[in-house]
mmCIF file of C-alpha atoms in Angstrom:
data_model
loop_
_atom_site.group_PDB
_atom_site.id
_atom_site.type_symbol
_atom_site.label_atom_id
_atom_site.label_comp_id
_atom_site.label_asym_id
_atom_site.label_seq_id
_atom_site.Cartn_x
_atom_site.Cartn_y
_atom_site.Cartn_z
ATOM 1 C CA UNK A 56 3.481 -40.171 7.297
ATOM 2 C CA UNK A 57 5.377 -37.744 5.326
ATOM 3 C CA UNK A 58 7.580 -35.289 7.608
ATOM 4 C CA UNK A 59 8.631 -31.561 6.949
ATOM 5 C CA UNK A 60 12.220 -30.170 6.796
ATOM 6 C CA UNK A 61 11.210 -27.748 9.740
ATOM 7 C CA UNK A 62 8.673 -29.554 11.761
ATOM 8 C CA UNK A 63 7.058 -33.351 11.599
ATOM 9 C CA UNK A 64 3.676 -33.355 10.376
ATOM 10 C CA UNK A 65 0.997 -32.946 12.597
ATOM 11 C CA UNK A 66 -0.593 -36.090 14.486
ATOM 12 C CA UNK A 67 -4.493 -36.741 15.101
ATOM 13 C CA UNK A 68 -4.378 -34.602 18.440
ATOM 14 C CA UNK A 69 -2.662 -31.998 16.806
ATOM 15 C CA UNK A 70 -4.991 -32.041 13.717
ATOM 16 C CA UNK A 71 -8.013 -31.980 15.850
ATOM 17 C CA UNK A 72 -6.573 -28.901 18.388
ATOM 18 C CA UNK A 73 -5.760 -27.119 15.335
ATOM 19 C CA UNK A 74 -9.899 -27.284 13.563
ATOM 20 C CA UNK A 75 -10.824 -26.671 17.474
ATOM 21 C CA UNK A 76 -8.839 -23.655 17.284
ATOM 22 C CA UNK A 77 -9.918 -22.643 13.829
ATOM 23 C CA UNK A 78 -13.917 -22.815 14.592
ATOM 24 C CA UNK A 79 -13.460 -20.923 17.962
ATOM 25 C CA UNK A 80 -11.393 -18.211 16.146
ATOM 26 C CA UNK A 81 -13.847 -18.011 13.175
ATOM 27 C CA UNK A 82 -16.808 -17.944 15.838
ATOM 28 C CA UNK A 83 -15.259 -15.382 17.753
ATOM 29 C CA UNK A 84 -14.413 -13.312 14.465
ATOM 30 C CA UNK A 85 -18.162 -13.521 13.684
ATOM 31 C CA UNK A 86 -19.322 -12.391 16.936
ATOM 32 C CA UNK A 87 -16.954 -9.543 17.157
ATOM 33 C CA UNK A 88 -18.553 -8.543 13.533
ATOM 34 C CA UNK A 89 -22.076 -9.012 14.988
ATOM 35 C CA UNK A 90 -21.372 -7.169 18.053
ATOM 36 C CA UNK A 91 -20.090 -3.828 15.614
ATOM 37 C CA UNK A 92 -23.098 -3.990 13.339
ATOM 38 C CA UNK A 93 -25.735 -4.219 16.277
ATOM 39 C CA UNK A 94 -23.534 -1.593 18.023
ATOM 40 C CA UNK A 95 -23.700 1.277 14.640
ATOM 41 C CA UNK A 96 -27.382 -0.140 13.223
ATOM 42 C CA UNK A 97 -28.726 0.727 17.446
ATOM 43 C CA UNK A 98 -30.618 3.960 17.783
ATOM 44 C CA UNK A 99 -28.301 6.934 19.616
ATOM 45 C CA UNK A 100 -29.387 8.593 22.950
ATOM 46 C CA UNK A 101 -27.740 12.038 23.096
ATOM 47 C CA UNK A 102 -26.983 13.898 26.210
ATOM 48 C CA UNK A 103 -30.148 15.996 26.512
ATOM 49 C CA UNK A 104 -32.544 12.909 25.963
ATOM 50 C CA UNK A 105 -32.903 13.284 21.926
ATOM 51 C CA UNK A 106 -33.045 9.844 19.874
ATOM 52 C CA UNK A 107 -31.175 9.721 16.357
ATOM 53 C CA UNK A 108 -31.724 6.767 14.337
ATOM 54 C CA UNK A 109 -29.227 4.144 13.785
ATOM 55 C CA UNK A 110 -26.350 4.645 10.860
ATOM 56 C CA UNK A 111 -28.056 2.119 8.847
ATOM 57 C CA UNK A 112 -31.670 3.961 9.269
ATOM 58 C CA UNK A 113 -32.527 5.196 5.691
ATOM 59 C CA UNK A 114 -32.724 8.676 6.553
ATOM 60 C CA UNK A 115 -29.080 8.554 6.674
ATOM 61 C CA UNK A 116 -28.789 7.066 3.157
ATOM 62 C CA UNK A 117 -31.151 9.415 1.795
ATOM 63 C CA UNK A 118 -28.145 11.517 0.097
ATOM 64 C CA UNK A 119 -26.290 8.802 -1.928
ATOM 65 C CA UNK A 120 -29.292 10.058 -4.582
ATOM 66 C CA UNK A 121 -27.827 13.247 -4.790
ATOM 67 C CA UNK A 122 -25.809 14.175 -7.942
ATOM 68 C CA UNK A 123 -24.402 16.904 -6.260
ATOM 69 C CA UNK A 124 -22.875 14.633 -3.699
ATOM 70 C CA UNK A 125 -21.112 12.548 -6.424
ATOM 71 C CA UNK A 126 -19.701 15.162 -8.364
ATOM 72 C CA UNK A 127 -18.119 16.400 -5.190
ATOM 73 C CA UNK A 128 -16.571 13.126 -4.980
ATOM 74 C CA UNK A 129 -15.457 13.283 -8.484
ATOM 75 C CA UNK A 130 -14.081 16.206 -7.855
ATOM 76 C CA UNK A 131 -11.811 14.961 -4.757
ATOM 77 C CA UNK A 132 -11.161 11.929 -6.630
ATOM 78 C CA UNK A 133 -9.456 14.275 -9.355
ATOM 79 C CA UNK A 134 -7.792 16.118 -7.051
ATOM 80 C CA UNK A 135 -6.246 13.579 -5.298
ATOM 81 C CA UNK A 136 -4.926 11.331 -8.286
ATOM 82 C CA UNK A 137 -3.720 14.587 -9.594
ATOM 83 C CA UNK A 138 -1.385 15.109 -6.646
ATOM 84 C CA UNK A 139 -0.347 11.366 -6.158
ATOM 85 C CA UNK A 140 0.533 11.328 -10.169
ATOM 86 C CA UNK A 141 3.086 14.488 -10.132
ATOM 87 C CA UNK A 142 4.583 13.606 -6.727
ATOM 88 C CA UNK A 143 5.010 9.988 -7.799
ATOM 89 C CA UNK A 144 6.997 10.962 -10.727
ATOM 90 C CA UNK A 145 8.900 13.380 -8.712
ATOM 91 C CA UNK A 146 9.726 11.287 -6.066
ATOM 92 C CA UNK A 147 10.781 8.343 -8.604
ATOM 93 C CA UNK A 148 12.929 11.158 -10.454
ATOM 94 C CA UNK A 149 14.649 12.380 -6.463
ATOM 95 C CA UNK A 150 15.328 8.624 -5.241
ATOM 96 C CA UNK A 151 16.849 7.710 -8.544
ATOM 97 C CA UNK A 152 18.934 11.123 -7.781
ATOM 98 C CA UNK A 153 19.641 10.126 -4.310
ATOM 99 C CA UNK A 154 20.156 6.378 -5.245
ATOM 100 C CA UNK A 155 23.103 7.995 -7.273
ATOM 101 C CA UNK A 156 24.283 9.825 -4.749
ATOM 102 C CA UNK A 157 24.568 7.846 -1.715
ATOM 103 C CA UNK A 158 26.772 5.710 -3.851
ATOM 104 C CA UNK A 159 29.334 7.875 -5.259
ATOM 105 C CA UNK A 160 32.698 7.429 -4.756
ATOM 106 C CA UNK A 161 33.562 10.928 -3.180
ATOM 107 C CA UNK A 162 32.997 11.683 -0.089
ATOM 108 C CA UNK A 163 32.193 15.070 -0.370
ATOM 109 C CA UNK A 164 29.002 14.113 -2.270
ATOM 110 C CA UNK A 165 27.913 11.067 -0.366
ATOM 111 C CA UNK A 166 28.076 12.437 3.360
ATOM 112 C CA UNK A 167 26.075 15.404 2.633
ATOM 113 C CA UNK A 168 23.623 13.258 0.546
ATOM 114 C CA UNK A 169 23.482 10.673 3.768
ATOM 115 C CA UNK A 170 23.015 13.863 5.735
ATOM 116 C CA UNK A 171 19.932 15.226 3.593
ATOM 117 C CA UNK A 172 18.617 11.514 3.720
ATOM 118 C CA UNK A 173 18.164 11.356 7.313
ATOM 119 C CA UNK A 174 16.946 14.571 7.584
ATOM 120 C CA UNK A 175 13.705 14.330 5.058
ATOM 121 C CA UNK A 176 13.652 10.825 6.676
ATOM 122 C CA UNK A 177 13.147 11.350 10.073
ATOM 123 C CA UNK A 178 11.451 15.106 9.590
ATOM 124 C CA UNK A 179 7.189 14.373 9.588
ATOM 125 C CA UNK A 180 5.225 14.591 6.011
ATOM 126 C CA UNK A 181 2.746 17.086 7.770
ATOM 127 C CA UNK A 182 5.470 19.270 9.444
ATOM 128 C CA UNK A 183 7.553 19.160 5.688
ATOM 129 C CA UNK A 184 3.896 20.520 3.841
ATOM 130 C CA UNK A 185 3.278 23.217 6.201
ATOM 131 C CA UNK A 186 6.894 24.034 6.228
ATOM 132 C CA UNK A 187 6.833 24.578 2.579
ATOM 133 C CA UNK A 188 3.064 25.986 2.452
ATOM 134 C CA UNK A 189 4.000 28.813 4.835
ATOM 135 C CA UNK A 190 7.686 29.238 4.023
ATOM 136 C CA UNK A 191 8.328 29.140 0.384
ATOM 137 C CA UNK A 192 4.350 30.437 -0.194
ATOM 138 C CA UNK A 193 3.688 27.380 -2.759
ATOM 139 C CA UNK A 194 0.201 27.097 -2.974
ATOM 140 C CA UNK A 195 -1.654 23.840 -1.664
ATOM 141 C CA UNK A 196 -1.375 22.003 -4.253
ATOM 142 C CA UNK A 197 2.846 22.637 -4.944
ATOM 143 C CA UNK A 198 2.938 22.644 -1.067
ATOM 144 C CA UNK A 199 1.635 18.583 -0.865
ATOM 145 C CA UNK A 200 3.420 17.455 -3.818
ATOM 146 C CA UNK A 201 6.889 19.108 -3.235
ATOM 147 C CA UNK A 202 6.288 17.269 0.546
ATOM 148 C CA UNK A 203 5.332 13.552 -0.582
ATOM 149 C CA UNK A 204 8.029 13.775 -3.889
ATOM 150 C CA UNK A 205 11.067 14.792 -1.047
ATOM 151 C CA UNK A 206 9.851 12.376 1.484
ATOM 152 C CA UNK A 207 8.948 9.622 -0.735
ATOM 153 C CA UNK A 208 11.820 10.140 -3.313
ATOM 154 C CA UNK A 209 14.685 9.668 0.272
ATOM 155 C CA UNK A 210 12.657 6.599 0.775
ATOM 156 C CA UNK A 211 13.053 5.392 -2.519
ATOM 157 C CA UNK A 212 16.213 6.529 -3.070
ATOM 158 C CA UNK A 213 17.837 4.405 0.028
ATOM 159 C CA UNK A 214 15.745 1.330 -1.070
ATOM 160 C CA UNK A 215 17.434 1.699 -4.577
ATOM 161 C CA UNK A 216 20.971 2.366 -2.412
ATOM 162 C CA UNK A 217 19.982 -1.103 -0.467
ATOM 163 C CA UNK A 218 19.258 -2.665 -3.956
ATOM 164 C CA UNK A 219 22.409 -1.890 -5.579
ATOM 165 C CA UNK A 220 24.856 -2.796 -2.393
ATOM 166 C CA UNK A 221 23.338 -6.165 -2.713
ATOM 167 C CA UNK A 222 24.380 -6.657 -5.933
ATOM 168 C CA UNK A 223 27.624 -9.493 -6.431
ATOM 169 C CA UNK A 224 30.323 -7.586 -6.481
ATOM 170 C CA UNK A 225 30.963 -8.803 -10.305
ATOM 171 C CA UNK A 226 28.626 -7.153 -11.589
ATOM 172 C CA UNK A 227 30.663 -3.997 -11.634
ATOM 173 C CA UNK A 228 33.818 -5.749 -12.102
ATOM 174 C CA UNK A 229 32.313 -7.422 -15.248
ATOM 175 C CA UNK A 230 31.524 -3.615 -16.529
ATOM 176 C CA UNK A 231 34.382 -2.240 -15.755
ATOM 177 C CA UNK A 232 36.557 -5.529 -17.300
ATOM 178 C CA UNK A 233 34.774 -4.850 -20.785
ATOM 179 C CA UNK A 234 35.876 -1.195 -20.995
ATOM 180 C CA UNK A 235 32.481 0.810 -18.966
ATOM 181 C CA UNK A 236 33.224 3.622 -16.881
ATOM 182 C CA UNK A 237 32.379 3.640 -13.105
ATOM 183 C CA UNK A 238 29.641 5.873 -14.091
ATOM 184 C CA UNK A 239 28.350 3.623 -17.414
ATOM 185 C CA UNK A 240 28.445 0.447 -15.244
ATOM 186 C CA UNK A 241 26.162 1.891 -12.283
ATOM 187 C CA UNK A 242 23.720 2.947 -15.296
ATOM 188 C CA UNK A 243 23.801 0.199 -17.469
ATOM 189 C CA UNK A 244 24.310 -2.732 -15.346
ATOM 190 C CA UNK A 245 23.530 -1.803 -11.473
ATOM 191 C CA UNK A 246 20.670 0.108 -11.594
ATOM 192 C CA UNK A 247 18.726 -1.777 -13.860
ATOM 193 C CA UNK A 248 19.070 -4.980 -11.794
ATOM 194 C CA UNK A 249 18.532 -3.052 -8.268
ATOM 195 C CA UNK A 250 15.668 -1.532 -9.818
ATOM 196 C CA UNK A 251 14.057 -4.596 -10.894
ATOM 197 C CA UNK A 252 14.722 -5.810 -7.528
ATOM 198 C CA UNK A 253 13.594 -3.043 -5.280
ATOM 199 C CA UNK A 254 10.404 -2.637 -7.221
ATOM 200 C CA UNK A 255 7.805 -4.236 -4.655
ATOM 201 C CA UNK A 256 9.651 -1.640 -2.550
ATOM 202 C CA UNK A 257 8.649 1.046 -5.286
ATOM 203 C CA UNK A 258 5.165 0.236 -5.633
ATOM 204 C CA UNK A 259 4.007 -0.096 -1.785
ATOM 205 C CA UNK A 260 5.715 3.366 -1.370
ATOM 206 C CA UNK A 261 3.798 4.700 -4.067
ATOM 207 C CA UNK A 262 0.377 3.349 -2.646
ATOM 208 C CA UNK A 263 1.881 4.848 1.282
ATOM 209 C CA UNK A 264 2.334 8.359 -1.076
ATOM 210 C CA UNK A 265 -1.538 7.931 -2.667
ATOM 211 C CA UNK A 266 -2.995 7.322 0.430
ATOM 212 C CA UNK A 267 -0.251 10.089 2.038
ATOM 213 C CA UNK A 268 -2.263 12.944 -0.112
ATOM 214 C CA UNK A 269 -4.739 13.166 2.634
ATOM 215 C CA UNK A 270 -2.546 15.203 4.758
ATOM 216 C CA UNK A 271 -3.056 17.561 2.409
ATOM 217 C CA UNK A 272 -6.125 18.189 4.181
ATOM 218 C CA UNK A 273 -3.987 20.990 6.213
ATOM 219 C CA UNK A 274 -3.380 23.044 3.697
ATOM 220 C CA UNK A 275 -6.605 23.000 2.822
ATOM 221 C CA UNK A 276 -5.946 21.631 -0.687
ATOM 222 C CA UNK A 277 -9.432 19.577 -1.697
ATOM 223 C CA UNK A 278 -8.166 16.147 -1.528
ATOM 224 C CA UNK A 279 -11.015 13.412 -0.930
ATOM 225 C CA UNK A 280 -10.615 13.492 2.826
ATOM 226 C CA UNK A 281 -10.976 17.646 2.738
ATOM 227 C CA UNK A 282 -14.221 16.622 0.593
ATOM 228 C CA UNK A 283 -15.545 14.511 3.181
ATOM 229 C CA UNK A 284 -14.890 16.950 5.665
ATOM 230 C CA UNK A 285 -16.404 20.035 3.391
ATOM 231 C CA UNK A 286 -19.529 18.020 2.781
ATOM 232 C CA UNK A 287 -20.046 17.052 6.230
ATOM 233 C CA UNK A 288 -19.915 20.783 7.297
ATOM 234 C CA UNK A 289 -22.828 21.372 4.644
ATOM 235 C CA UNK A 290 -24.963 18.373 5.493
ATOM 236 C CA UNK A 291 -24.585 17.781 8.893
ATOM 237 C CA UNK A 292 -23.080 15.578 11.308
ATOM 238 C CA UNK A 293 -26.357 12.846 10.376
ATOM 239 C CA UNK A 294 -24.522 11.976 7.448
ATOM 240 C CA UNK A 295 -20.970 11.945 9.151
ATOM 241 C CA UNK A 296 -21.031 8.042 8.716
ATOM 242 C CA UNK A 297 -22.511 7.730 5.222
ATOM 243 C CA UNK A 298 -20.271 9.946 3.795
ATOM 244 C CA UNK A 299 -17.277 8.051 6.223
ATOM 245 C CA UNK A 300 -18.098 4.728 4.339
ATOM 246 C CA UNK A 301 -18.144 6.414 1.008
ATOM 247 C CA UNK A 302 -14.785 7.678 0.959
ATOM 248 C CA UNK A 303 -13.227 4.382 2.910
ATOM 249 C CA UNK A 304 -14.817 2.879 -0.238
ATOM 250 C CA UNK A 305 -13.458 4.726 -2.894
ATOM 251 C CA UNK A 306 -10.060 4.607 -1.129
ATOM 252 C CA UNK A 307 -10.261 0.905 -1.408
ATOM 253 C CA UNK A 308 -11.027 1.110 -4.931
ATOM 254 C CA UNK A 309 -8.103 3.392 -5.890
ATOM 255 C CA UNK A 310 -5.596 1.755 -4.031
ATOM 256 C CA UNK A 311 -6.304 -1.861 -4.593
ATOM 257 C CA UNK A 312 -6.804 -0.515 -8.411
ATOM 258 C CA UNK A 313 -3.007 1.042 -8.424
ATOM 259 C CA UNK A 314 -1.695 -1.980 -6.534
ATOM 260 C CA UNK A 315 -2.859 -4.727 -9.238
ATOM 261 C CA UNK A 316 -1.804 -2.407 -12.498
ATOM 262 C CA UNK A 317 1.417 -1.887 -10.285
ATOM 263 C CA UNK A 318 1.831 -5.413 -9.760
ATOM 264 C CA UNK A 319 0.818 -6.014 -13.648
ATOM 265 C CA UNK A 320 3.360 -3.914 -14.555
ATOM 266 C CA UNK A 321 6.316 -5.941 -12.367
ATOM 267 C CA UNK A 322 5.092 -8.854 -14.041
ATOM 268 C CA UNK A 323 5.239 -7.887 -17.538
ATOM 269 C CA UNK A 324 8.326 -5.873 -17.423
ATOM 270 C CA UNK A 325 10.195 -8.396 -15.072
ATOM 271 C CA UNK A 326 13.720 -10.619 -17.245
ATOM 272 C CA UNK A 327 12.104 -13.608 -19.573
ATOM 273 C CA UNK A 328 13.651 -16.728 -20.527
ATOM 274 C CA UNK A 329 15.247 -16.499 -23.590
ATOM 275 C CA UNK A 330 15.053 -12.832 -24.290
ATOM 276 C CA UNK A 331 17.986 -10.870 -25.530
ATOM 277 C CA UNK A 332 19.233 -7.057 -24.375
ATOM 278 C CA UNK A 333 21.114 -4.608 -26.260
ATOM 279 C CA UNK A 334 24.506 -4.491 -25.197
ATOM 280 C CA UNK A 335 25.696 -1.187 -22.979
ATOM 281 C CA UNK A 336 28.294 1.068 -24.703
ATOM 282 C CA UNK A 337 31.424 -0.195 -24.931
ATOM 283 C CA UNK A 338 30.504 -3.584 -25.295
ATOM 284 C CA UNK A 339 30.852 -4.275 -28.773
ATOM 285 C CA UNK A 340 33.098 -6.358 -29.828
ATOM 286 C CA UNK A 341 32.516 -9.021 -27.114
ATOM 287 C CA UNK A 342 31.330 -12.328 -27.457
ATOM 288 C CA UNK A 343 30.035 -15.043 -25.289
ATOM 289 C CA UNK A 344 32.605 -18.210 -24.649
ATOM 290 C CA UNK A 345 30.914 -21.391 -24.493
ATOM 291 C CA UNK A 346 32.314 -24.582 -23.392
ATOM 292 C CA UNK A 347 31.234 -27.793 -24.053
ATOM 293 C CA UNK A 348 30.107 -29.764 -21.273
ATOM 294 C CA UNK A 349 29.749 -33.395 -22.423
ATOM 295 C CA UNK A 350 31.739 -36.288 -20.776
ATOM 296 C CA UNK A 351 34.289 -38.825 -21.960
ATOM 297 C CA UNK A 352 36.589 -39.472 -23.846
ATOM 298 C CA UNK A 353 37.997 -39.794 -27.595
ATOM 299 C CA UNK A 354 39.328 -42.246 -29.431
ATOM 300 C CA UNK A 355 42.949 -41.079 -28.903
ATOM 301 C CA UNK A 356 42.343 -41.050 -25.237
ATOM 302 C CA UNK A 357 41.628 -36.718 -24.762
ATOM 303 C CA UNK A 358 38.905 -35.351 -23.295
ATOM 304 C CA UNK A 359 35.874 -33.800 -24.600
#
């Protein structure tokens, strides 16, 4: 019997406890799941004795033929990529600022830039759009994408501060030996590498910011949950849970969608074996030192 480096491998008692557990977890998984769809597919009693059907009756589906219905979707689809697109890139463009920042060597520009940090930080998304909605008189749209690229971009800005502090220390030394100014080695040598290695960071903040455009809703831009909301007013609360499902749906779509091309993208622009990198400025002229690594000895009695 083969034994682990944490724990010993499990015995016959331990096997069977552990498919015991597994079938009354799975049982109780499917009974919970049984117990919601009886629960939504059972006829409604309302307070004053009236009987609406059940949220999977038909008449509730009825809509779903409607090509006004999807073009309203469209719509709030469109809206909503359009916001998470600019504030993405706007956010990417104020953490790389902030990033920069944090890390300077002066004082005077990295305690104020800690101080702005923990502001945007701690300071709500919603309270931050309808601060700059009513304040700076933005517009909706301006008003949710200034709000998710300045709360997004501190995020991603101390993730890219984390990534470069846990750099080895040699890494700058090494730029700074072969003639790179403090400045030229954070570009050219840190940030790259933190970068690379704060990116799952990067993209599950950019899938929080997608899925952050339905606050939005407040400043009554028409996002997809404002959509929902608009159409529900216009058809009626029958169709509250048909048009509930719809949306939940097409968030899953966009958001699983952006997380594999985002995870593509890691992938495919991640260091290969073997590949080659132009050397930063003020590099040239430096070559690699190899030394042989072979044992023995020569005839005359040296090493090699």
């Amino acid at each position: 019997m083969s034994a682990s480096v944490l724990y010993d491998a499990p015995g016959p008692k331990a096997r069977r406890r552990n498919v015991i557990f597994f079938i009354v977890g799975a049982l109780l998984i499917v009974a919970l799941l049984a117990w919601i769809i009886l629960t939504l597919a059972a006829p409604r009693i309302s307070a004053n004795g009236n009987e609406t059907p059940g949220m999977f009756d038909a008449s509730r589906w009825d809509i779903v033929s409607e090509p006004l219905l999807w073009e309203a979707f469209f719509q709030g689809v469109v809206n909503t990529l359009r916001m998470a697109a600019v504030a993405a890139f706007f956010a990417l463009v104020i953490g790389i600022a902030f990033s920069f920042a944090r890390t300077a060597r002066s004082q005077w520009i990295r305690v104020p830039t800690a101080v702005l940090l923990e502001f945007f930080r701690g300071m709500p998304l919603l309270l931050m759009m309808l601060f700059i909605f009513l304040v700076f008189s933005t517009g909706s749209y301006w008003a949710g994408v200034a709000a998710l690229a300045i709360y997004n971009g501190a995020l991603i800005g101390e993730a890219l501060r984390a990534g470069i502090a846990s750099l080895p220390r040699g890494q700058k030394e090494s730029g700074l030996a072969i003639g790179l100014t403090p400045v030229q080695t954070r570009v050219f040598i840190e940030f790259p590498q933190a970068f690379r290695q704060m990116l799952p960071i990067i993209i599950a903040q950019m899938v929080v910011l997608l899925k952050d455009t339905s606050l939005a809703y407040v400043v009554a831009y028409d996002e997809l949950s404002r959509t929902i909301k608009n159409l529900q007013n216009f058809l009626g609360n029958n169709y509250l849970f048909t048009l509930f499902i719809i949306g939940l749906a097409i968030y899953l779509v966009i958001n699983l969608t952006v997380s594999w091309i985002a995870r593509f993208v890691a992938r495919r622009s991640g260091p290969k074996l073997g590949s080659t990198t132009a050397a930063p400025p003020g590099a040239e002229g430096t070559t690699a030192i190899s030394l042989p690594l072979r044992g023995g000895y020569g005839d005359d009695g040296s090493a090699v």
